[in-house]
Coordinates of C-alpha atoms and ligand atoms in Angstrom, one line a residue:
M1 CA -8.8 3.6 24.6
E2 CA -8.3 7.3 23.6
H3 CA -8.5 6.5 20.0
N4 CA -11.9 4.9 20.2
R5 CA -13.4 8.0 21.8
E6 CA -13.5 9.5 18.5
F7 CA -16.3 7.1 17.6
E8 CA -18.6 7.8 20.6
I9 CA -21.8 9.6 19.9
D10 CA -21.2 13.3 20.4
G11 CA -24.8 14.4 20.8
N12 CA -25.4 18.1 21.6
S13 CA -22.6 20.3 20.5
N14 CA -21.5 18.4 17.4
P15 CA -24.5 17.2 15.3
I16 CA -22.5 15.6 12.5
Q17 CA -20.8 12.4 13.5
I18 CA -18.9 10.5 10.9
S19 CA -17.0 7.3 10.9
R20 CA -16.7 6.3 7.3
L21 CA -14.9 3.0 6.6
A22 CA -13.7 1.5 3.3
L23 CA -12.0 -1.8 2.7
D24 CA -9.6 -3.3 0.2
I25 CA -9.7 -7.1 0.6
G26 CA -6.8 -8.5 -1.3
G27 CA -5.4 -12.0 -1.8
S28 CA -2.9 -11.5 1.1
L29 CA -4.0 -8.5 3.2
I30 CA -7.2 -6.6 4.1
K31 CA -6.6 -2.8 4.2
L32 CA -8.9 -0.5 6.1
V33 CA -9.2 3.3 5.8
Y34 CA -11.6 5.1 8.1
F35 CA -12.4 8.7 9.0
S36 CA -12.9 10.0 12.5
R37 CA -14.1 13.5 13.2
N38 CA -12.1 15.6 15.6
S39 CA -13.6 14.9 19.0
G40 CA -12.4 18.2 20.5
D41 CA -13.1 20.2 17.3
D42 CA -9.9 22.0 17.8
E43 CA -10.2 23.7 14.5
D44 CA -13.0 25.5 12.7
P45 CA -14.9 23.2 10.4
P46 CA -14.3 23.8 6.7
K47 CA -16.5 26.5 5.1
D48 CA -17.8 26.8 1.6
K49 CA -17.2 29.8 -0.8
V50 CA -19.8 32.0 1.0
G51 CA -18.4 31.1 4.4
V52 CA -21.0 28.6 5.5
S53 CA -19.7 25.6 7.4
N54 CA -20.2 22.6 5.2
G55 CA -18.0 19.9 6.4
V56 CA -16.0 18.4 9.2
N57 CA -12.4 18.2 10.3
G58 CA -11.0 14.8 11.2
R59 CA -8.4 12.2 10.5
L60 CA -8.0 9.4 8.1
H61 CA -6.7 6.2 9.8
F62 CA -5.1 3.2 8.3
A63 CA -5.0 -0.4 9.4
K64 CA -4.3 -3.8 7.9
F65 CA -5.0 -7.5 8.7
E66 CA -4.0 -10.7 7.0
T67 CA -6.8 -11.9 4.8
A68 CA -6.4 -15.4 6.3
K69 CA -7.3 -13.8 9.7
I70 CA -10.4 -12.1 8.4
N71 CA -12.2 -12.8 11.7
D72 CA -9.8 -10.5 13.5
C73 CA -10.7 -7.8 11.0
L74 CA -14.4 -8.4 11.6
E75 CA -13.9 -8.2 15.3
F76 CA -11.9 -4.9 14.9
I77 CA -14.7 -3.3 12.9
S78 CA -17.3 -4.5 15.3
A79 CA -15.4 -3.5 18.5
N80 CA -14.7 0.0 17.2
K81 CA -18.1 0.4 15.7
L82 CA -16.5 1.5 12.4
F83 CA -19.6 0.7 10.4
L84 CA -21.9 3.0 12.3
G85 CA -21.6 6.0 10.0
G86 CA -22.0 4.0 6.8
G87 CA -21.5 6.7 4.2
F88 CA -21.1 10.4 4.8
Q89 CA -24.3 11.5 6.4
H90 CA -25.9 13.4 9.2
Q91 CA -26.3 11.3 12.2
E92 CA -30.1 11.7 12.3
N93 CA -30.2 10.1 8.8
C94 CA -28.1 7.2 9.9
T95 CA -30.5 4.3 9.7
N96 CA -29.8 0.6 9.9
D97 CA -31.1 -0.1 6.5
R98 CA -28.1 1.8 5.2
R99 CA -25.5 -0.5 6.7
F100 CA -23.1 -0.8 3.9
I101 CA -19.3 -0.4 3.4
K102 CA -17.5 0.4 0.2
A103 CA -15.2 -2.4 -0.5
T104 CA -12.7 -3.3 -3.3
G105 CA -10.4 -6.1 -4.2
G106 CA -11.3 -9.7 -4.9
G107 CA -12.3 -10.3 -1.3
A108 CA -15.2 -7.9 -1.7
Y109 CA -16.8 -10.6 -3.8
K110 CA -15.4 -13.6 -1.9
F111 CA -16.3 -12.5 1.6
S112 CA -19.5 -10.6 0.8
E113 CA -21.7 -13.3 2.5
L114 CA -19.4 -13.4 5.6
F115 CA -19.8 -9.7 6.2
K116 CA -23.6 -10.0 5.9
E117 CA -23.7 -13.0 8.2
K118 CA -21.3 -11.8 10.9
L119 CA -21.9 -8.0 10.9
D120 CA -25.1 -7.6 8.9
I121 CA -23.2 -5.3 6.6
S122 CA -23.5 -5.2 2.8
L123 CA -20.3 -4.7 0.9
E124 CA -20.8 -2.2 -1.9
K125 CA -18.2 -3.3 -4.5
E126 CA -15.9 -0.9 -6.3
D127 CA -13.6 -2.0 -9.1
E128 CA -10.1 -2.7 -7.9
M129 CA -8.2 -0.9 -10.7
D130 CA -10.6 2.2 -10.5
C131 CA -9.8 2.3 -6.8
L132 CA -6.0 1.9 -7.2
V133 CA -5.9 4.8 -9.6
M134 CA -8.2 7.0 -7.6
G135 CA -6.1 6.4 -4.5
A136 CA -2.8 7.1 -6.2
N137 CA -4.1 10.3 -7.9
F138 CA -5.5 11.5 -4.6
L139 CA -2.3 10.9 -2.7
L140 CA -0.1 12.4 -5.5
K141 CA -2.2 15.5 -5.6
A142 CA -3.3 16.0 -2.1
A143 CA -0.8 14.6 0.3
N144 CA 2.5 16.3 1.2
Q145 CA 5.6 14.3 1.0
E146 CA 4.0 11.3 -0.5
A147 CA 6.2 10.2 -3.4
F148 CA 9.9 9.7 -2.9
T149 CA 12.9 8.3 -4.8
Y150 CA 15.3 5.8 -3.3
L151 CA 18.9 5.7 -4.5
N152 CA 22.1 4.7 -2.8
G153 CA 20.2 4.4 0.5
Q154 CA 18.9 7.9 0.3
K155 CA 15.2 8.7 0.4
E156 CA 14.3 11.9 -1.3
F157 CA 10.8 13.3 -1.4
V158 CA 9.6 14.5 -4.8
Q159 CA 7.5 17.6 -5.3
I160 CA 4.7 16.7 -7.6
D161 CA 3.5 19.3 -10.1
H162 CA -0.3 18.8 -10.3
N163 CA -0.3 20.1 -13.8
D164 CA 2.4 17.7 -15.0
L165 CA 1.4 14.5 -13.3
Y166 CA 0.2 12.4 -16.2
P167 CA 0.9 10.1 -17.8
Y168 CA 2.6 7.8 -15.4
L169 CA 2.9 4.1 -14.8
L170 CA 1.5 2.7 -11.6
V171 CA 2.9 -0.6 -10.5
N172 CA 1.0 -2.2 -7.7
I173 CA 2.9 -5.0 -6.1
G174 CA 0.4 -7.0 -4.0
S175 CA 0.1 -10.8 -4.1
G176 CA 0.4 -10.4 -7.9
V177 CA 1.5 -7.3 -9.8
S178 CA -0.7 -4.9 -11.9
M179 CA 0.9 -2.3 -14.2
I180 CA -1.4 0.5 -15.0
K181 CA -0.8 3.4 -17.4
V182 CA -2.5 6.4 -15.8
D183 CA -3.6 9.3 -18.1
G184 CA -5.8 11.3 -15.7
D185 CA -8.6 11.0 -13.2
G186 CA -10.5 7.8 -14.1
K187 CA -8.4 7.6 -17.3
Y188 CA -6.2 4.5 -17.3
E189 CA -5.4 1.2 -18.8
R190 CA -4.1 -1.9 -17.1
V191 CA -1.3 -2.6 -19.6
S192 CA 0.5 -5.5 -18.0
G193 CA 0.9 -7.7 -14.9
T194 CA 2.9 -10.5 -13.5
S195 CA 2.0 -13.4 -11.2
V196 CA 5.6 -13.2 -9.7
G197 CA 4.9 -10.7 -6.9
G198 CA 4.5 -10.3 -3.2
G199 CA 2.7 -13.6 -2.9
T200 CA 5.6 -15.4 -4.6
F201 CA 8.1 -13.9 -2.2
W202 CA 6.1 -14.8 0.8
G203 CA 5.0 -18.2 -0.4
L204 CA 8.3 -19.4 -1.7
G205 CA 10.1 -17.8 1.2
K206 CA 7.9 -19.6 3.7
L207 CA 8.5 -23.0 2.1
L208 CA 12.2 -22.5 1.8
T209 CA 13.0 -20.9 5.1
K210 CA 10.2 -22.1 7.4
C211 CA 9.7 -18.4 8.5
Q212 CA 6.4 -18.0 10.3
S213 CA 5.7 -14.4 9.3
F214 CA 6.3 -12.1 6.4
D215 CA 8.1 -9.6 8.6
E216 CA 10.5 -12.4 9.9
L217 CA 11.3 -13.2 6.3
L218 CA 11.9 -9.6 5.4
E219 CA 14.1 -9.1 8.5
L220 CA 16.1 -12.1 7.6
S221 CA 17.0 -10.7 4.2
H222 CA 18.8 -7.8 6.0
Q223 CA 21.5 -10.2 7.2
G224 CA 21.7 -12.4 4.1
N225 CA 24.2 -12.5 1.3
N226 CA 22.7 -13.5 -2.1
R227 CA 26.1 -14.4 -3.5
A228 CA 25.9 -17.6 -1.5
I229 CA 23.1 -18.9 -3.8
D230 CA 23.0 -16.7 -6.9
T231 CA 25.4 -17.3 -9.7
L232 CA 27.1 -14.1 -10.6
V233 CA 28.6 -13.1 -13.9
G234 CA 32.0 -13.3 -12.3
D235 CA 31.3 -17.0 -11.3
I236 CA 30.9 -17.8 -14.9
Y237 CA 33.6 -15.5 -16.3
G238 CA 36.4 -16.5 -13.9
G239 CA 36.0 -13.3 -11.7
M240 CA 36.0 -11.0 -14.7
D241 CA 33.4 -8.5 -16.0
Y242 CA 31.7 -9.2 -19.3
S243 CA 32.2 -5.6 -20.1
K244 CA 31.5 -5.9 -23.9
V245 CA 27.7 -6.1 -23.0
G246 CA 27.9 -4.0 -19.9
L247 CA 27.8 -6.8 -17.3
S248 CA 30.0 -6.4 -14.3
S249 CA 31.3 -9.4 -12.5
T250 CA 29.0 -8.8 -9.6
T251 CA 25.8 -8.7 -11.6
I252 CA 23.5 -11.7 -11.0
A253 CA 23.8 -14.0 -14.0
S254 CA 21.3 -16.6 -12.7
S255 CA 19.2 -16.2 -9.5
F256 CA 19.5 -19.4 -7.4
G257 CA 21.9 -20.7 -10.0
K258 CA 24.5 -22.0 -7.4
A259 CA 21.9 -24.4 -6.1
I260 CA 22.5 -26.6 -9.1
S261 CA 26.2 -27.1 -8.8
D262 CA 26.8 -26.8 -5.1
N263 CA 25.6 -30.3 -4.4
K264 CA 24.0 -29.0 -1.3
E265 CA 20.6 -29.7 0.3
L266 CA 18.2 -26.9 1.3
E267 CA 19.3 -27.2 4.9
D268 CA 22.9 -26.4 3.9
Y269 CA 21.9 -22.9 2.9
K270 CA 21.3 -20.1 5.4
P271 CA 17.7 -18.9 5.5
E272 CA 18.9 -15.3 5.4
D273 CA 20.8 -15.9 2.1
I274 CA 17.7 -17.6 0.6
S275 CA 15.5 -14.7 1.7
R276 CA 17.9 -12.2 0.2
S277 CA 18.2 -14.0 -3.1
L278 CA 14.4 -14.3 -3.4
L279 CA 13.8 -10.7 -2.6
R280 CA 16.4 -9.6 -5.1
M281 CA 15.1 -11.9 -7.8
I282 CA 11.5 -10.8 -7.5
S283 CA 12.3 -7.1 -7.0
N284 CA 14.7 -7.1 -10.0
N285 CA 12.2 -8.8 -12.2
I286 CA 9.4 -6.4 -11.3
G287 CA 11.7 -3.4 -11.8
Q288 CA 12.7 -4.8 -15.3
I289 CA 9.1 -5.5 -16.4
S290 CA 8.0 -2.1 -15.2
Y291 CA 10.8 -0.4 -17.1
L292 CA 9.8 -2.4 -20.3
N293 CA 6.2 -1.2 -19.9
A294 CA 7.3 2.4 -19.3
L295 CA 9.4 2.1 -22.5
R296 CA 6.4 0.7 -24.4
F297 CA 4.4 3.8 -23.7
G298 CA 7.1 6.4 -23.4
L299 CA 6.5 6.9 -19.7
K300 CA 9.2 8.5 -17.6
R301 CA 7.8 8.1 -14.2
I302 CA 6.9 4.9 -12.5
F303 CA 5.2 4.9 -9.1
F304 CA 5.4 1.7 -7.1
G305 CA 2.7 0.8 -4.6
G306 CA 1.5 -2.3 -2.8
F307 CA 2.4 -3.9 0.5
F308 CA 5.2 -6.0 -0.9
I309 CA 7.4 -3.0 -0.6
R310 CA 6.9 -2.3 3.1
G311 CA 9.2 0.7 2.9
H312 CA 12.0 -1.9 2.9
S313 CA 15.3 -0.4 1.8
Y314 CA 16.7 -3.4 0.0
T315 CA 13.5 -3.9 -2.0
M316 CA 13.3 -0.3 -3.0
D317 CA 17.0 -0.1 -3.8
T318 CA 16.8 -3.2 -6.0
I319 CA 13.7 -1.9 -7.9
A320 CA 15.2 1.6 -8.3
V321 CA 18.5 0.2 -9.5
A322 CA 16.8 -2.1 -12.0
V323 CA 14.8 0.8 -13.5
H324 CA 17.8 3.1 -13.5
F325 CA 20.0 0.4 -15.1
W326 CA 17.7 -0.7 -17.8
S327 CA 16.5 2.9 -18.7
K328 CA 20.1 4.2 -18.6
G329 CA 18.9 6.8 -16.1
E330 CA 15.9 7.9 -18.3
A331 CA 13.1 6.6 -16.2
K332 CA 12.6 7.2 -12.5
A333 CA 11.3 4.8 -9.9
M334 CA 9.2 6.5 -7.2
F335 CA 7.7 5.0 -4.1
L336 CA 4.6 6.0 -2.1
R337 CA 4.4 6.5 1.6
H338 CA 0.9 5.0 1.7
E339 CA 2.0 2.2 -0.6
G340 CA -0.4 -0.5 0.3
F341 CA -3.5 1.7 0.9
L342 CA -4.1 3.0 -2.6
G343 CA -7.1 0.7 -3.2
A344 CA -8.7 1.3 0.2
L345 CA -8.3 5.0 -0.2
G346 CA -9.9 4.8 -3.6
A347 CA -12.8 2.9 -2.2
F348 CA -13.0 5.6 0.6
I349 CA -13.1 8.4 -1.9
S350 CA -15.8 6.6 -4.0
Y351 CA -18.4 7.3 -1.3
E352 CA -19.1 10.7 -2.7
S353 CA -18.3 10.5 -6.4
P354 CA -15.2 9.7 -8.4
S355 CA -14.2 13.2 -7.7
L356 CA -11.5 14.1 -5.2
D357 CA -12.9 17.5 -4.4
N358 CA -14.7 16.6 -1.2
L359 CA -11.7 15.4 0.6
V360 CA -9.1 17.9 1.5
V361 CA -5.9 16.9 3.2
N362 CA -4.6 19.4 5.7
Q363 CA -1.5 17.6 6.8
M364 CA 0.0 14.3 7.8
V365 CA 0.2 14.0 11.6
P366 CA 1.7 11.2 13.6
L367 CA -0.7 9.9 16.1
P368 CA 0.4 9.9 19.7
V369 CA 1.7 6.5 20.7
N370 CA -1.3 5.7 22.9
A371 CA -3.7 6.4 20.0
S372 CA -2.2 3.8 17.7
L373 CA -4.1 0.7 16.6
V374 CA -3.3 -1.6 19.4
T375 CA -5.9 -4.1 18.3
D376 CA -4.0 -4.6 15.0
T377 CA -1.6 -7.1 16.6
N378 CA -0.7 -8.9 13.3
F379 CA 2.0 -6.5 12.4
D380 CA 5.3 -5.6 14.0
T381 CA 6.8 -2.3 13.1
L382 CA 9.4 -2.5 10.5
K383 CA 11.4 0.6 10.1
G384 CA 9.8 3.1 7.8
D385 CA 6.5 1.1 7.5
L386 CA 3.2 2.9 7.9
N387 CA 1.7 0.7 10.4
G388 CA -1.5 2.4 11.6
T389 CA 0.5 4.7 13.8
E390 CA 0.1 7.6 11.5
S391 CA -3.0 9.4 10.3
I392 CA -3.7 12.1 7.8
R393 CA -5.5 15.2 9.1
C394 CA -8.1 16.1 6.6
S395 CA -11.5 17.7 6.1
I396 CA -14.5 16.2 4.3
Y397 CA -17.0 18.5 2.6
R398 CA -20.6 17.6 1.9
A399 CA -21.2 17.2 -1.8
Ligands
LIG401 N1 2.2 -8.7 7.4 C1 2.2 -9.2 6.2 N2 1.6 -10.4 5.9 C2 1.5 -10.9 4.7 N3 2.0 -10.4 3.6 C3 2.6 -9.2 3.8 C4 2.7 -8.5 5.0 N4 3.3 -7.3 4.9 C5 3.6 -7.2 3.6 N5 3.2 -8.3 2.9 C6 3.4 -8.5 1.4 O1 2.4 -7.8 0.8 C7 1.7 -8.6 -0.2 C8 0.3 -8.1 -0.3 O2 0.3 -6.8 -0.7 P1 -1.1 -6.0 -0.9 O3 -1.9 -6.0 0.4 O4 -0.8 -4.7 -1.5 O5 -1.8 -7.0 -2.0 P2 -3.2 -7.8 -1.9 O6 -4.3 -6.8 -2.1 O7 -3.3 -8.7 -0.7 O8 -3.0 -8.7 -3.2 P3 -3.8 -8.7 -4.6 O9 -4.1 -7.2 -5.0 O10 -2.9 -9.4 -5.6 O11 -5.1 -9.4 -4.3 C9 1.9 -10.0 0.3 O12 1.9 -10.9 -0.7 C10 3.3 -9.9 0.9 O13 4.3 -10.0 -0.1
LIG402 C1 -5.5 -10.6 -9.9 C2 -5.1 -9.4 -9.2 C3 -5.5 -8.2 -10.0 C4 -5.8 -9.3 -7.9 O1 -5.5 -8.2 -7.1 C5 -3.6 -9.3 -8.9 O2 -3.2 -10.3 -8.1 C6 -2.7 -9.3 -10.2 O3 -2.6 -8.3 -10.8 N1 -2.1 -10.5 -10.5 C7 -1.2 -10.6 -11.7 C8 -2.0 -11.3 -12.8 C9 -1.3 -11.2 -14.1 O4 -1.4 -10.1 -14.8 O5 -0.6 -12.1 -14.5

């Protein structure tokens, strides 16, 4: 596999060999971020201020596995020898007693023994919120075309002014949802959260539709019509708007409300309608709670991350409309291209120090098709989803 060649020992001409790996082991998904140096060294390595070469060029790669299938992830790490480099070091200093990986998320605690037992690797734990913030700040400052708005089906990239980034609200929608007010590098407070998140969508959706995968459930929602099961304002108001309080007849008055009066069984509803109602209910709720928290602290910008989003148009549209509606256009919902990898990126950066200065992004480059992560078979490509088929070209400097 072409991709794996980057991890072969490259003895004579290139003395520095890095394959640094960091993990975010969440309630639903394990995220991996790893660095591979350029095998062909097609560019000059980065130089310090006096022109001495002090780093390496390479690529950041992204992969994910279901946490329930953690053994596939262990196999992937082992087969690709991702742990060989450990931290950032000269190859000659790479000794077995330094076999550790930076890891964040609850699973860094839960699966610590498993990693030791199966791979003889110690997980060096990094705090989950620290990592989310570090990852978000890094992407917002360093990566091109990272943040975008989504309104009326249109994706628009936002140019981030580094001097005017803070404060902002970071909403990470994983299994559960964390809302974090970010005031600077390492300066943040987790101000709120909700247990109604991605795990709720997938968990309830699985029970109600018998879908076998998250992607199937998400795909179903494309074809569904939530009016079949949600009670709209118009259903209550005889087809009319309740204009006095600003509610149009098509606004959802009660999610899943029709299930009470319809006198139907679960089987009488189409799975696609259920999926759509569920997605709408959860996205709307998160959008609304996010807005309320932004309002609490006077924040105008809300960045949404986490793998619940999956670059899915209906999800983003619902969240963006909720924020726009409740804030009367004052607050802006923005989404991140590397949505689900914030924590893993933060753990990756924490190898050096909490500083972002050692990692410099050159540009995002799509990997050639044959260099994608074919071993990551858990995930089908959904349109717009970063699925391990892209990498960031970057340079790492020695501290
Ligand atoms: N292929 C997939 N399999 C399962 N869930 C998926 C998949 N793709 C997206 N998701 C959604 O993403 C959510 C998990 O997102 P993410 O990986 O950001 O959180 P996590 O780290 O697992 O959760 P937490 O931070 O709460 O521990 C799932 O609950 C589900 O809604
Ligand atoms: C427990 C965590 C932080 C684990 O990632 C996440 O799932 C979460 O933020 N849940 C919501 C918990 C709450 O604030 O109600």
